[in-house]
Each structure stands twice: as structure tokens, then as C-alpha cells.
Short mmCIF file of C-alpha atoms in Angstrom, two decimals:
data_model
loop_
_atom_site.label_atom_id
_atom_site.label_comp_id
_atom_site.label_asym_id
_atom_site.label_seq_id
_atom_site.Cartn_x
_atom_site.Cartn_y
_atom_site.Cartn_z
CA MET A 1 133.61 118.93 216.87
CA GLY A 2 130.18 119.33 218.29
CA SER A 3 128.43 119.04 215.04
CA GLY A 4 129.80 115.08 214.37
CA SER A 5 129.21 114.15 218.36
CA THR A 6 125.77 115.23 217.83
CA SER A 7 125.63 113.09 214.89
CA SER A 8 126.88 109.83 216.05
CA ALA A 9 124.90 109.81 218.92
CA ARG A 10 121.56 109.19 216.84
CA PRO A 11 123.13 105.52 215.34
CA THR A 12 124.49 105.00 218.46
CA ARG A 13 121.24 105.19 220.40
CA SER A 14 119.24 103.72 217.54
CA LEU A 15 121.85 100.34 217.82
CA THR A 16 121.22 100.23 221.76
CA VAL A 17 117.91 100.01 221.10
CA HIS A 18 117.68 97.58 218.66
CA ALA A 19 120.64 95.19 220.41
CA PRO A 20 118.20 93.85 223.20
CA HIS A 21 115.96 92.17 220.07
CA SER A 22 118.74 91.31 218.69
CA TYR A 23 121.18 89.73 220.75
CA GLY A 24 119.63 88.68 223.75
CA PRO A 25 118.94 89.89 227.74
CA GLU A 26 120.38 93.01 228.32
CA PRO A 27 122.88 92.09 231.50
CA SER A 28 124.63 89.96 229.60
CA VAL A 29 125.58 91.70 226.45
CA ALA A 30 125.31 95.56 227.87
CA SER A 31 129.41 96.16 228.22
CA GLY A 32 130.15 94.21 225.04
CA SER A 33 126.81 96.26 223.21
CA MET A 34 128.19 99.18 224.71
CA PHE A 35 131.85 99.08 223.10
CA GLU A 36 130.92 98.11 220.02
CA ASP A 37 128.61 101.23 219.81
CA GLY A 38 130.49 103.34 220.80
CA ALA A 39 133.38 102.18 218.09
CA ILE A 40 130.71 102.57 215.18
CA GLY A 41 129.38 105.52 216.71
CA SER A 42 133.12 107.19 216.21
CA GLU A 43 133.69 105.49 212.65
CA LEU A 44 130.57 107.21 211.37
CA ALA A 45 131.31 110.08 213.33
CA SER A 46 134.14 110.51 211.24
CA ASP A 47 133.17 109.77 207.91
CA ILE A 48 130.44 112.61 208.45
CA GLN A 49 133.12 114.93 209.21
CA GLN A 50 135.03 113.48 206.06
CA GLN A 51 132.10 114.07 204.08
CA ALA A 52 130.95 117.34 205.90
CA GLU A 53 134.85 118.69 204.60
CA GLN A 54 134.72 117.13 200.72
CA ILE A 55 131.28 119.31 200.29
CA ARG A 56 132.81 122.81 201.67
CA ARG A 57 135.82 122.05 199.25
CA GLU A 58 133.42 120.96 196.85
CA ARG A 59 131.60 124.41 197.31
CA ILE A 60 134.93 126.90 197.83
CA THR A 61 135.46 124.91 194.32
CA LYS A 62 132.57 125.91 193.04
CA ARG A 63 132.64 129.64 193.64
CA VAL A 64 136.47 129.60 192.68
CA LYS A 65 135.39 128.52 189.15
CA ALA A 66 132.35 130.50 188.88
CA GLN A 67 134.26 133.50 189.57
CA GLN A 68 136.89 132.29 186.75
CA GLU A 69 134.56 132.66 184.58
CA ALA A 70 132.62 135.68 185.39
CA GLU A 71 136.22 136.87 185.14
CA LYS A 72 136.95 134.88 181.57
CA ALA A 73 133.75 135.71 179.81
CA LYS A 74 133.92 139.52 180.93
CA ALA A 75 137.68 139.24 178.88
CA GLN A 76 136.33 137.38 176.30
CA GLN A 77 133.55 140.28 175.38
CA GLU A 78 135.89 142.30 172.95
CA ALA A 79 137.10 138.95 171.51
CA GLU A 80 133.61 138.40 170.25
CA ARG A 81 133.01 141.74 169.33
CA ALA A 82 136.11 141.92 167.02
CA LEU A 83 135.37 138.62 165.43
CA THR A 84 132.13 140.20 165.16
CA ARG A 85 133.57 143.15 163.54
CA THR A 86 135.74 140.79 161.43
CA ALA A 87 133.02 138.66 160.58
CA SER A 88 130.75 141.74 159.11
CA LEU A 89 133.93 142.97 156.98
CA LEU A 90 134.35 139.83 155.41
CA ARG A 91 130.13 139.61 154.42
CA GLY A 92 130.61 143.57 153.15
CA SER A 93 127.65 144.41 155.04
CA SER A 94 130.02 147.38 157.12
CA GLY A 95 127.91 146.64 160.52
CA ARG A 96 124.58 146.20 159.19
CA GLY A 97 123.91 142.59 159.86
CA GLU A 98 124.89 143.54 163.31
CA GLN A 99 121.36 144.18 164.33
CA PRO A 100 118.27 142.73 163.26
CA LEU A 101 115.62 143.90 160.41
CA VAL A 102 112.13 146.56 161.58
CA GLY A 103 109.66 144.95 164.29
CA ASN A 104 108.68 145.15 168.23
CA LEU A 105 110.39 142.99 170.50
CA ILE A 106 109.55 139.11 171.37
CA GLY A 107 109.49 138.38 174.85
CA GLU A 108 109.24 135.01 176.48
CA GLY A 109 105.64 136.02 177.18
CA HIS A 110 105.00 135.25 172.90
CA VAL A 111 103.27 131.97 172.07
CA ASN A 112 106.20 130.42 170.21
CA TYR A 113 109.09 131.39 172.73
CA VAL A 114 110.17 128.49 173.87
CA LEU A 115 109.68 126.89 170.13
CA MET A 116 111.44 129.25 168.62
CA TYR A 117 114.32 128.97 171.16
CA ASN A 118 114.83 125.63 170.90
CA MET A 119 115.11 125.35 167.50
CA LEU A 120 117.82 128.45 167.83
CA THR A 121 119.59 126.37 169.99
CA GLY A 122 119.52 123.03 168.36
CA ILE A 123 120.29 124.37 165.04
CA ARG A 124 123.56 126.65 166.06
CA ILE A 125 124.66 123.04 167.82
CA ALA A 126 123.73 120.72 165.27
CA VAL A 127 125.50 122.51 162.57
CA SER A 128 128.57 124.02 163.76
CA ARG A 129 129.26 120.23 164.90
CA CYS A 130 128.44 119.25 161.57
CA GLN A 131 130.63 122.01 159.71
CA ALA A 132 133.61 121.64 162.01
CA LYS A 133 134.65 118.42 160.76
CA ILE A 134 136.81 117.97 157.79
CA ARG A 135 135.10 117.64 154.14
CA ARG A 136 134.65 113.95 152.82
CA PRO A 137 133.28 112.56 149.78
CA LEU A 138 129.46 112.23 150.20
CA THR A 139 127.78 107.94 150.73
CA GLU A 140 124.80 106.75 150.40
CA GLU A 141 124.36 106.18 153.80
CA ASP A 142 124.45 110.08 154.21
CA TYR A 143 121.04 111.20 152.97
CA THR A 144 119.62 108.70 155.08
CA ALA A 145 121.52 110.40 158.18
CA ARG A 146 120.16 111.52 161.49
CA HIS A 147 121.62 112.84 164.35
CA LYS A 148 119.98 113.19 167.61
CA PHE A 149 121.43 115.76 170.47
CA SER A 150 119.24 115.89 173.82
CA PHE A 151 119.46 118.68 175.45
CA ASP A 152 118.68 120.06 179.52
CA ILE A 153 119.78 122.73 182.04
CA VAL A 154 122.42 120.81 183.34
CA GLY A 155 124.47 119.67 179.90
CA ASN A 156 127.25 117.94 178.67
CA GLU A 157 130.37 117.77 177.13
CA LEU A 158 128.10 117.50 173.63
CA THR A 159 125.33 120.31 174.10
CA PRO A 160 125.27 122.89 176.34
CA SER A 161 122.85 123.82 179.17
CA ALA A 162 119.35 125.14 177.63
CA LYS A 163 116.83 126.99 178.98
CA TYR A 164 113.95 124.41 178.67
CA ASP A 165 114.16 119.60 178.45
CA PHE A 166 114.19 119.04 174.57
CA LYS A 167 115.28 116.34 171.95
CA PHE A 168 116.94 117.61 168.68
CA LYS A 169 117.34 115.88 165.21
CA ASP A 170 119.95 116.84 162.28
CA TYR A 171 119.20 115.15 159.21
CA ALA A 172 121.43 114.79 156.69
CA PRO A 173 123.34 116.87 157.82
CA TRP A 174 126.68 116.31 155.04
CA VAL A 175 124.18 116.38 152.04
CA PHE A 176 122.39 119.73 153.39
CA ARG A 177 125.87 120.60 153.82
CA GLU A 178 127.46 120.37 150.92
CA LEU A 179 124.25 121.87 149.20
CA ARG A 180 125.45 125.33 150.87
CA GLU A 181 128.77 125.56 150.72
CA ASP A 182 129.24 123.82 147.25
CA HIS A 183 125.83 124.96 145.10
CA PHE A 184 124.03 127.83 147.25
CA HIS A 185 127.51 129.58 147.20
CA LEU A 186 126.86 129.82 151.40
CA ASP A 187 129.53 130.84 153.37
CA PRO A 188 129.37 127.99 156.56
CA ALA A 189 130.67 131.39 159.51
CA ASP A 190 127.73 133.61 157.77
CA TYR A 191 125.57 130.68 157.59
CA LEU A 192 125.23 129.81 161.89
CA LEU A 193 125.41 133.67 161.90
CA SER A 194 122.78 135.14 160.13
CA LEU A 195 120.31 131.85 161.84
CA THR A 196 121.65 131.96 165.22
CA ALA A 197 122.40 135.39 166.22
CA LYS A 198 118.38 136.70 166.12
CA TYR A 199 115.60 135.50 164.75
CA ILE A 200 112.63 137.92 163.39
CA LEU A 201 108.80 136.20 163.64
CA SER A 202 106.33 136.69 160.83
CA GLU A 203 102.95 137.39 162.02
CA LEU A 204 102.30 135.58 158.37
CA GLY A 205 101.73 132.30 157.01
CA SER A 206 102.99 130.96 154.02
CA PRO A 207 100.95 131.86 150.88
CA GLY A 208 99.33 128.22 150.58
CA LYS A 209 96.62 126.63 153.41
CA SER A 210 98.94 124.36 154.63
CA GLY A 211 98.64 125.97 157.69
CA SER A 212 102.57 126.27 158.11
CA PHE A 213 104.42 129.56 159.84
CA PHE A 214 108.02 130.78 159.03
CA TYR A 215 110.46 132.63 160.74
CA PHE A 216 113.57 135.02 159.15
CA SER A 217 116.36 135.23 159.94
CA ARG A 218 117.72 138.82 161.55
CA ASP A 219 118.94 139.79 157.79
CA TYR A 220 116.08 138.01 155.92
CA ARG A 221 117.68 135.99 154.01
CA PHE A 222 117.06 132.72 155.58
CA ILE A 223 113.79 131.05 156.73
CA ILE A 224 112.61 128.84 159.31
CA LYS A 225 109.37 126.75 158.29
CA THR A 226 107.17 124.39 159.96
CA ILE A 227 106.21 121.36 157.54
CA ARG A 228 104.25 118.60 158.38
CA TYR A 229 105.65 115.27 159.06
CA SER A 230 104.67 113.61 155.62
CA GLU A 231 106.42 117.02 153.98
CA HIS A 232 109.56 115.90 156.09
CA LYS A 233 109.54 112.32 155.24
CA PHE A 234 108.63 113.21 151.68
CA LEU A 235 111.92 115.76 151.28
CA ARG A 236 113.87 112.65 152.82
CA SER A 237 113.29 110.10 150.32
CA ILE A 238 113.44 112.59 146.87
CA LEU A 239 116.64 114.09 148.68
CA PRO A 240 119.51 111.89 146.03
CA GLN A 241 117.02 113.24 143.28
CA TYR A 242 116.99 116.75 144.37
CA TYR A 243 120.67 117.32 145.29
CA GLU A 244 121.32 115.68 141.60
CA HIS A 245 119.08 118.13 140.09
CA VAL A 246 120.34 121.59 141.80
CA LYS A 247 124.25 120.20 141.04
CA ASN A 248 123.21 119.88 137.51
CA ASN A 249 121.17 122.78 137.15
CA PRO A 250 122.75 125.59 139.53
CA HIS A 251 120.13 128.88 138.57
CA THR A 252 117.26 126.27 139.54
CA LEU A 253 114.04 128.52 140.53
CA LEU A 254 113.19 125.81 143.12
CA SER A 255 113.38 126.02 146.65
CA ARG A 256 116.55 125.73 147.95
CA PHE A 257 116.71 123.65 151.33
CA TYR A 258 119.10 124.15 153.47
CA GLY A 259 118.97 122.02 156.60
CA LEU A 260 115.88 119.78 157.65
CA HIS A 261 115.47 119.45 161.52
CA ARG A 262 113.16 118.07 164.34
CA VAL A 263 112.56 119.93 167.75
CA LYS A 264 110.63 117.57 170.09
CA LEU A 265 109.30 119.15 173.09
CA PRO A 266 108.11 117.84 176.35
CA HIS A 267 104.75 115.39 176.68
CA GLY A 268 106.43 113.76 172.90
CA ARG A 269 105.21 116.66 170.55
CA LYS A 270 107.34 116.72 167.49
CA ILE A 271 107.94 120.07 165.25
CA HIS A 272 109.50 119.27 162.19
CA PHE A 273 110.62 122.53 159.75
CA VAL A 274 113.22 123.27 157.08
CA ILE A 275 115.47 126.34 156.70
CA MET A 276 115.41 127.66 152.72
CA ASN A 277 116.02 130.95 151.06
CA ASN A 278 113.70 133.81 151.09
CA LEU A 279 112.85 134.78 147.93
CA PHE A 280 111.90 138.57 148.49
CA PRO A 281 114.84 140.78 149.56
CA ALA A 282 114.95 142.90 152.35
CA HIS A 283 116.35 146.11 150.52
CA LYS A 284 113.36 146.23 148.32
CA ASP A 285 109.24 146.88 148.52
CA ILE A 286 107.58 144.45 147.20
CA HIS A 287 104.34 146.21 145.78
CA GLU A 288 102.38 142.95 144.17
CA THR A 289 102.51 139.11 144.83
CA TYR A 290 101.08 136.35 143.16
CA ASP A 291 100.83 132.77 143.90
CA LEU A 292 100.21 130.89 140.47
CA LYS A 293 99.76 127.46 139.61
CA GLY A 294 97.98 127.80 136.18
CA SER A 295 94.59 127.10 137.54
CA THR A 296 91.88 128.45 136.66
CA VAL A 297 89.04 127.06 139.42
CA GLY A 298 88.74 129.25 142.50
CA ARG A 299 92.65 130.53 141.88
CA VAL A 300 91.30 134.23 142.69
CA TYR A 301 91.65 136.38 146.03
CA PRO A 302 89.22 139.43 146.21
CA GLU A 303 90.15 142.27 144.76
CA ASP A 304 88.16 145.03 147.12
CA LYS A 305 90.37 143.06 149.97
CA ALA A 306 93.18 143.50 147.84
CA ALA A 307 93.30 147.32 147.97
CA GLN A 308 93.43 147.67 151.47
CA ASN A 309 95.73 145.43 151.71
CA PRO A 310 99.33 145.70 149.97
CA ARG A 311 100.40 142.46 150.91
CA ALA A 312 97.94 140.64 149.80
CA VAL A 313 98.81 137.49 148.00
CA LEU A 314 97.52 137.44 144.73
CA LYS A 315 96.72 134.26 142.58
CA ASP A 316 96.26 133.10 138.81
CA LEU A 317 92.68 135.26 138.02
CA ASN A 318 94.09 137.85 139.48
CA TRP A 319 96.85 138.07 137.36
CA ILE A 320 94.56 137.37 134.32
CA ASN A 321 92.25 140.21 134.90
CA ARG A 322 94.80 142.61 135.42
CA GLY A 323 96.72 141.96 132.22
CA LYS A 324 99.65 140.99 133.88
CA LYS A 325 102.90 139.75 131.64
CA LEU A 326 106.39 138.88 132.47
CA GLU A 327 107.91 141.42 130.49
CA LEU A 328 111.31 139.89 129.67
CA GLY A 329 113.26 140.63 126.63
CA PRO A 330 113.96 137.61 124.04
CA GLU A 331 117.65 137.06 125.89
CA LYS A 332 115.90 136.52 129.59
CA ARG A 333 112.90 135.12 128.38
CA ALA A 334 114.63 132.07 126.88
CA LEU A 335 116.70 131.45 129.72
CA LEU A 336 113.75 131.71 132.12
CA THR A 337 111.46 129.03 129.96
CA GLU A 338 114.51 126.82 129.41
CA GLN A 339 114.91 126.63 133.49
CA MET A 340 111.37 126.08 134.57
CA ARG A 341 111.02 123.08 131.85
CA ARG A 342 113.70 121.79 133.62
CA ASP A 343 112.20 122.34 137.14
CA SER A 344 108.82 121.14 136.18
CA GLU A 345 110.61 117.61 134.24
CA LEU A 346 111.62 116.79 138.05
CA LEU A 347 108.62 117.13 139.56
CA LYS A 348 107.10 115.57 137.04
CA LYS A 349 109.26 112.55 137.81
CA LEU A 350 108.78 112.96 141.36
CA ARG A 351 105.12 112.56 140.99
CA VAL A 352 105.04 116.03 142.92
CA MET A 353 101.57 118.87 142.30
CA ASP A 354 100.14 121.73 144.28
CA TYR A 355 103.39 123.99 143.20
CA SER A 356 103.43 127.41 142.15
CA LEU A 357 105.44 130.06 140.84
CA LEU A 358 105.57 133.00 143.60
CA VAL A 359 105.94 136.40 141.76
CA GLY A 360 107.22 139.44 144.29
CA ILE A 361 107.22 142.49 141.82
CA HIS A 362 109.15 145.66 142.81
CA ASN A 363 108.41 149.13 140.45
CA MET A 364 111.73 151.12 140.75
CA GLN A 365 109.33 154.18 140.26
CA ARG A 366 107.81 153.47 143.21
CA GLY A 367 111.00 152.33 144.98
CA ASN A 368 110.78 151.84 149.03
CA ARG A 369 108.70 155.04 150.02
CA ASP A 370 105.38 153.48 150.46
CA ASN A 371 107.51 151.50 153.33
CA VAL A 372 105.41 147.88 152.54
CA ARG A 373 107.98 145.89 154.70
CA SER A 374 107.14 148.13 158.11
CA ASN A 375 105.23 146.95 161.05
CA THR A 376 104.95 143.61 159.01
CA LEU A 377 107.84 141.66 160.77
CA LYS A 378 108.75 141.03 164.93
CA ILE A 379 112.16 140.58 166.33
CA PHE A 380 112.60 137.41 167.93
CA SER A 381 115.59 137.73 170.47
CA PRO A 382 115.68 134.92 173.49
CA ASP A 383 118.33 135.49 176.15
CA MET A 384 120.73 132.73 175.48
CA PRO A 385 122.99 131.08 177.97
CA ALA A 386 126.43 131.35 177.00
CA ILE A 387 128.32 127.82 175.61
CA ARG A 388 129.46 125.81 178.53
CA ARG A 389 130.41 122.27 178.56
CA LYS A 390 131.30 120.42 181.44
CA ALA A 391 135.35 119.21 181.35
CA THR A 392 136.13 116.18 179.61
CA GLN A 393 139.44 114.70 179.59
CA SER A 394 139.49 114.15 176.08
CA LYS A 395 140.21 117.40 173.61
CA GLY A 396 138.10 118.28 170.77
CA PRO A 397 139.01 118.10 166.92
CA SER A 398 141.93 120.57 166.09
CA SER A 399 141.45 120.86 162.50
CA PRO A 400 141.54 124.27 161.39
CA GLU A 401 137.41 123.88 160.26
CA ALA A 402 136.98 123.05 163.87
CA ILE A 403 138.61 126.05 165.83
CA ALA A 404 137.04 128.32 163.41
CA MET A 405 133.35 126.63 163.83
CA ARG A 406 134.42 127.11 167.45
CA ARG A 407 135.03 130.76 167.89
CA ILE A 408 132.10 131.29 165.28
CA MET A 409 130.00 129.35 167.90
CA ARG A 410 131.20 132.11 170.50
CA GLU A 411 129.96 134.79 168.44
CA SER A 412 126.92 133.75 167.30
CA ASP A 413 125.59 133.52 171.09
CA PRO A 414 122.64 135.62 171.12
CA LYS A 415 122.29 138.93 173.28
CA ARG A 416 119.42 140.79 174.01
CA LEU A 417 118.09 143.23 172.14
CA GLY A 418 116.49 146.41 173.85
CA SER A 419 112.92 148.14 172.49
CA GLY A 420 112.28 150.25 169.40
CA THR A 421 112.65 149.80 165.68
CA PHE A 422 115.52 148.81 163.33
CA LYS A 423 116.52 150.04 160.00
CA LEU A 424 115.71 148.32 156.93
CA PRO A 425 119.12 147.48 154.54
CA GLU A 426 119.09 149.65 151.26
CA GLU A 427 121.17 147.09 149.31
CA ASP A 428 121.16 143.58 148.82
CA THR A 429 123.35 141.41 150.60
CA GLY A 430 124.05 137.36 150.39
CA GLU A 431 124.82 135.20 147.55
CA ARG A 432 122.34 136.06 144.96
CA GLN A 433 125.13 137.60 143.04
CA TYR A 434 125.68 133.93 142.08
CA PHE A 435 122.26 133.16 140.33
CA LEU A 436 121.30 134.36 136.99
CA PHE A 437 117.63 135.05 137.57
CA TYR A 438 118.66 137.12 140.95
CA GLN A 439 121.58 138.93 139.82
CA ASP A 440 119.58 141.98 139.53
CA GLU A 441 118.96 143.31 142.76
CA GLY A 442 118.72 140.21 144.17
CA GLY A 443 116.19 139.68 141.59
CA LEU A 444 115.03 139.05 137.82
CA ARG A 445 114.75 142.86 136.35
CA ALA A 446 112.41 143.30 133.08
CA THR A 447 113.37 144.29 129.76
CA ASP A 448 112.09 144.86 126.34
CA GLU A 449 112.86 143.15 123.11
CA THR A 450 116.24 145.02 123.30
CA ASN A 451 116.94 144.01 126.09
CA ASP A 452 116.90 147.13 127.53
CA GLY A 453 116.13 147.68 130.94
CA LEU A 454 112.84 148.42 132.13
CA ASP A 455 111.57 149.95 135.40
CA THR A 456 110.21 146.66 137.26
CA ILE A 457 112.17 143.92 139.07
CA TYR A 458 110.73 140.17 139.56
CA TYR A 459 111.04 137.87 142.39
CA LEU A 460 110.75 134.51 140.80
CA GLY A 461 111.14 131.19 142.79
CA ILE A 462 109.17 127.31 142.35
CA ILE A 463 107.43 127.14 146.41
CA ASP A 464 105.68 124.06 147.95
CA ILE A 465 107.29 121.01 146.35
CA LEU A 466 106.71 118.81 148.98
CA THR A 467 103.40 117.63 148.23
CA PRO A 468 103.35 114.32 145.99
CA TYR A 469 100.41 112.57 144.55
CA SER A 470 98.44 110.73 146.93
CA SER A 471 95.28 108.51 147.40
CA VAL A 472 94.08 112.15 149.08
CA LYS A 473 94.79 114.68 146.22
CA LYS A 474 92.98 112.18 144.16
CA LEU A 475 90.23 111.77 145.63
CA GLU A 476 90.17 115.61 146.16
CA HIS A 477 90.74 116.08 142.17
CA PHE A 478 87.67 113.69 141.64
CA TRP A 479 85.47 115.12 144.00
CA LYS A 480 86.50 119.35 142.58
CA GLY A 481 86.03 117.30 138.93
CA LEU A 482 82.70 117.04 139.52
CA GLN A 483 81.98 120.43 140.35
CA ALA A 484 83.76 122.10 137.81
CA ASP A 485 86.12 121.71 134.73
CA ARG A 486 88.64 118.67 135.82
CA HIS A 487 91.58 120.63 133.56
CA LYS A 488 91.34 123.34 135.57
CA ILE A 489 90.88 122.51 139.12
CA SER A 490 94.28 122.88 140.86
CA PRO A 491 94.46 119.00 141.82
CA VAL A 492 95.06 116.93 138.58
CA PRO A 493 98.26 114.04 138.13
CA PRO A 494 101.46 115.27 138.49
CA VAL A 495 101.99 114.80 134.46
CA GLU A 496 98.94 117.29 134.00
CA TYR A 497 99.98 119.76 136.70
CA ALA A 498 103.50 119.88 135.20
CA GLU A 499 102.49 120.12 131.46
CA ARG A 500 99.57 122.56 132.63
CA PHE A 501 101.94 124.74 135.05
CA PHE A 502 105.32 125.27 132.27
CA ARG A 503 102.37 125.74 129.06
CA PHE A 504 100.68 128.58 131.96
CA MET A 505 104.06 130.00 132.67
CA LYS A 506 104.96 130.29 129.02
CA ALA A 507 101.82 131.85 128.81
CA ILE A 508 102.19 134.50 131.09
CA MET A 509 105.40 135.88 129.45
CA ARG A 510 105.74 138.76 126.72
CA SER A 511 106.00 136.74 123.79
CA GLY A 512 106.92 139.45 120.92
CA ASP A 513 105.45 138.54 117.91
CA HIS A 514 104.47 135.08 118.50
CA GLY A 515 103.65 132.12 121.15
CA GLU A 516 101.08 131.58 123.15
CA LYS A 517 98.17 134.07 125.82
CA VAL A 518 95.64 133.22 128.53
CA GLU A 519 92.84 134.10 127.57
CA ASP A 520 90.18 135.70 130.36
CA ASP A 521 88.50 132.71 130.61
CA GLY A 522 92.06 130.55 131.28
CA ASN A 523 92.37 128.77 127.89
CA ILE A 524 95.63 129.59 126.64
CA LYS A 525 95.86 129.84 122.83
CA ALA A 526 98.00 131.32 120.44
CA GLU A 527 98.64 134.91 119.43
#
């Protein structure tokens, strides 16, 4: 062939030039060298021709394989749609879970697009791999386990191809799996579908000053919140105690952690984040929000600003100055007080401080007519590739769990959204029905002294529980204590913090004929 002869001429010419320098004068070896060079040239031409044929065969094979995959993808579309409808029916959502909540589409130009893409991809793979394995009892090693995943544009038998290169870590996956399934009553397929199909980006920071930002799952039930490395490390250290507390206190008000992960971006940047419950429901407007710590020094949000911002997070002095009370009858008041006592006792033992009670108030008379929830959320919907792994000789797990999770993984492949807005749900969905303080429209309905319902629903939870009383907090306690009453400032030792917190929360409940109340100056006195 023409291409083969041209290629063989080049190495022959090179050998002829170098031969005199290597083997002596040209006349004495010319005939032998030319014979040998011709043989070598023929052999090289043959090799090159074989390689060219091999390359052509591989290209043809790839084209055929690509066509087969395209046909297979088309054939799977109907099956995936059917699976999506089935999962929606299992959740009782009648298809409402197919669309995210209200907002505008966020594309690749958004500042956090790459980070969220990597989070989404890592969660899908890590969670599904753990869920696909057969259940087993927890061991001590499970609390310190770290599962590593590497993602790139090529992919391998363990991870699919990804649009960006990054590394992902899944911490204590077996512990969080048991927490989710056994104690938080989350269906594994429902959890994965909710988290990994589409995201909603919140442009609001957390109520505190941590600088964290967070994202909502498409059905508004779960939050993905970034945390500092110190918080990440602390959560891992207290995970055994946290697990036991949740196990023994199924109705705890503490934040519910569903997963702990880390994304490592190129150039070494590491982002730690947790998956947790969203305290506020998607189907109800929250008309007032308070972040209560039991501290009264500097704990106020300007009322003039609050009048212009219905989403403002108010603080302790706002609650006191507005004369607010948790309107609960004897039955609910006793149950809530006891649970707060148990939760604060754990936080005291863990030497935690700076936590707060987040209170969302929904006025049933106002309902949703003010549409407070609109224009505060945005949709994040990356154009994710389908999961296609390289072929391997070994077969994957064949257990029913593995088969089910592979099906869910196919179903949860994100689809690109069109522009426009989406309707908010009109009723509560999810697992809240299993928990005592979230059974009334996803919250706790106010009651009078005869335990009859009133026109207010409270959404309560103890948040920001990952701040230990470190040397920095001790210094802050000393410094602020020089300027104000050291017993009323926010940073106080854990024992004092827990006792003050519990006493304050009891005092803000309607107490009937006896109890304590909070005075205008922040002091708690008997009624």
C-alpha cells in the first residue's frame, strides 16, 4: 500500500546514513547493509500496516458501540419515566416531586455551579454504593470510616465520567445510613431521588454568622450546608454520642444529620458539608422567624429593617419586646419541655455552646396569600451526563438492594430544566408524620389551656450544635464580659449556656397559672 511504502522508506534512509559511521567504510559493507535495511524496512511496514488496521477496527467498534448506546438510551427513556412515576406514587406525591420549587434557572455561569455539580455527583455515587450493600450491624470502625472517590472526564468501573475533575469523601456512611433509615424514617430511594435530581440554591446565608451557605433539595425537605473544617472534625468526634441520643430520643429537636461529605476541588481547595433536615416546610409561608439563644446582649434585629424584610431572622430581644409566647397547652408544653431538657443535657455533656432554638411561625389566618416563599429560591439544575461505566469482567452485586439502587440511580439522572417558575406544594410531604413535634402540618400547632387548637403553627428545632467551647470562645467570653453582664452575653461556658438556654425556653412558653417569664431587661422571674 502507498502509505506503507512511504513509511518504510524513512527508517531505511535513516539506517543507511548511520551505517557507515557504525560499521566502517561503505564499499565493504554496502551490499549487506542494503539487504538488511530492506528486510527491516519491510518488517516495519508490515507492523505499521497492522497497527493502522487495528486502529481502524477500534474506530469502527467505537462507532458501533456509540450507536448501540444511543439506541439503548432511547429505549430506557420510557422505562425511566415509568420508574419516576412509580417513585412519585410511592411517595404519595402524585407527580408533584417531578418539579422543583419556585425560582429561576441557574446555569453554568453561576459562581457556585461547579461546586454544586461536584457535590451532586459525589452524593449520587457514594450514597448509592452504600445503599446497594446488604445491611449489617454497626461496628466501632464504622464511626471513623472514610470512603474515597476520584472523578474525572474518563470515568472507571467505580465512578462515572464527570464534567470536572475532583475528589470526594464519604464519612461514616454506614452510621448515617442507619440514622436515615431506622431513626429518621427516610426511604433510601426517596432520599436519593430528592437529593440528586435537581437542586434549589438559596441566596440566603444561615441565621448565624458562620458564613456557611446552603442548598435545598428539589422538594425542599433536605439542606446541603457547607461547614468549617473544625465543625466537620467535631461532628465526627461526637458521632457515637449523637447516634445514641437519636436512638434513645426519636423526637429530638436537634438538627438531623443525614450525611457528612467532602469535595476536593482542583488546586487543593476542600469543601466540607453536611446533609440535614429543613426545619421549615415547603407548603406553608413562615411569617416570622426567630433565632433564640437565651442571651440578651446584642441579640436584636432592627425593627425598622424587619418591617421591610419578611424573611428577616429576628432575635431574643425582638421576641421579648414583641411580647411573644409559645402558646402551648399543658400537654404539648410538658412534652416539649422534657425534650428540650434531654437535648440540652446532651449538649452540656458534649461541651457545646452557641446553639439556638430556631422558631418559624405560620399564621393560619393569613395562610399563604402573602406568598412569602416566592422570589427567595433559585433552581440549580446542572446538565449531568448519564452514568456509563467502563466494561469490567466482574459482575456487580446481585442482591435486591443493589438492583433497586441501580434502578434508582438511572432514575435520578438530572434532567435539564426549561426556563420559568414552578408552583409550590400545597400539603406536607415526607417523614414528618413520624415525629411528635412535626405532626401538625409539619410543625407543632398552638393550643390553649384545654389543649384545643389555635390559629398558629410553630416550626421548632435546635440548630448550630457543632461549636465546642474552644479557646477562641473562652477569649470571646472574657472580652465581652468586660463590656456587659458576663451571664447574659452569648459566649458562656457549656454548663451555664445549657442551663440558661433551657430556663429561657421554658420561660417563653405560656405557663398557665404558674412558672417563669422573661422580663424586658432579659431577666427570668417567677410569675
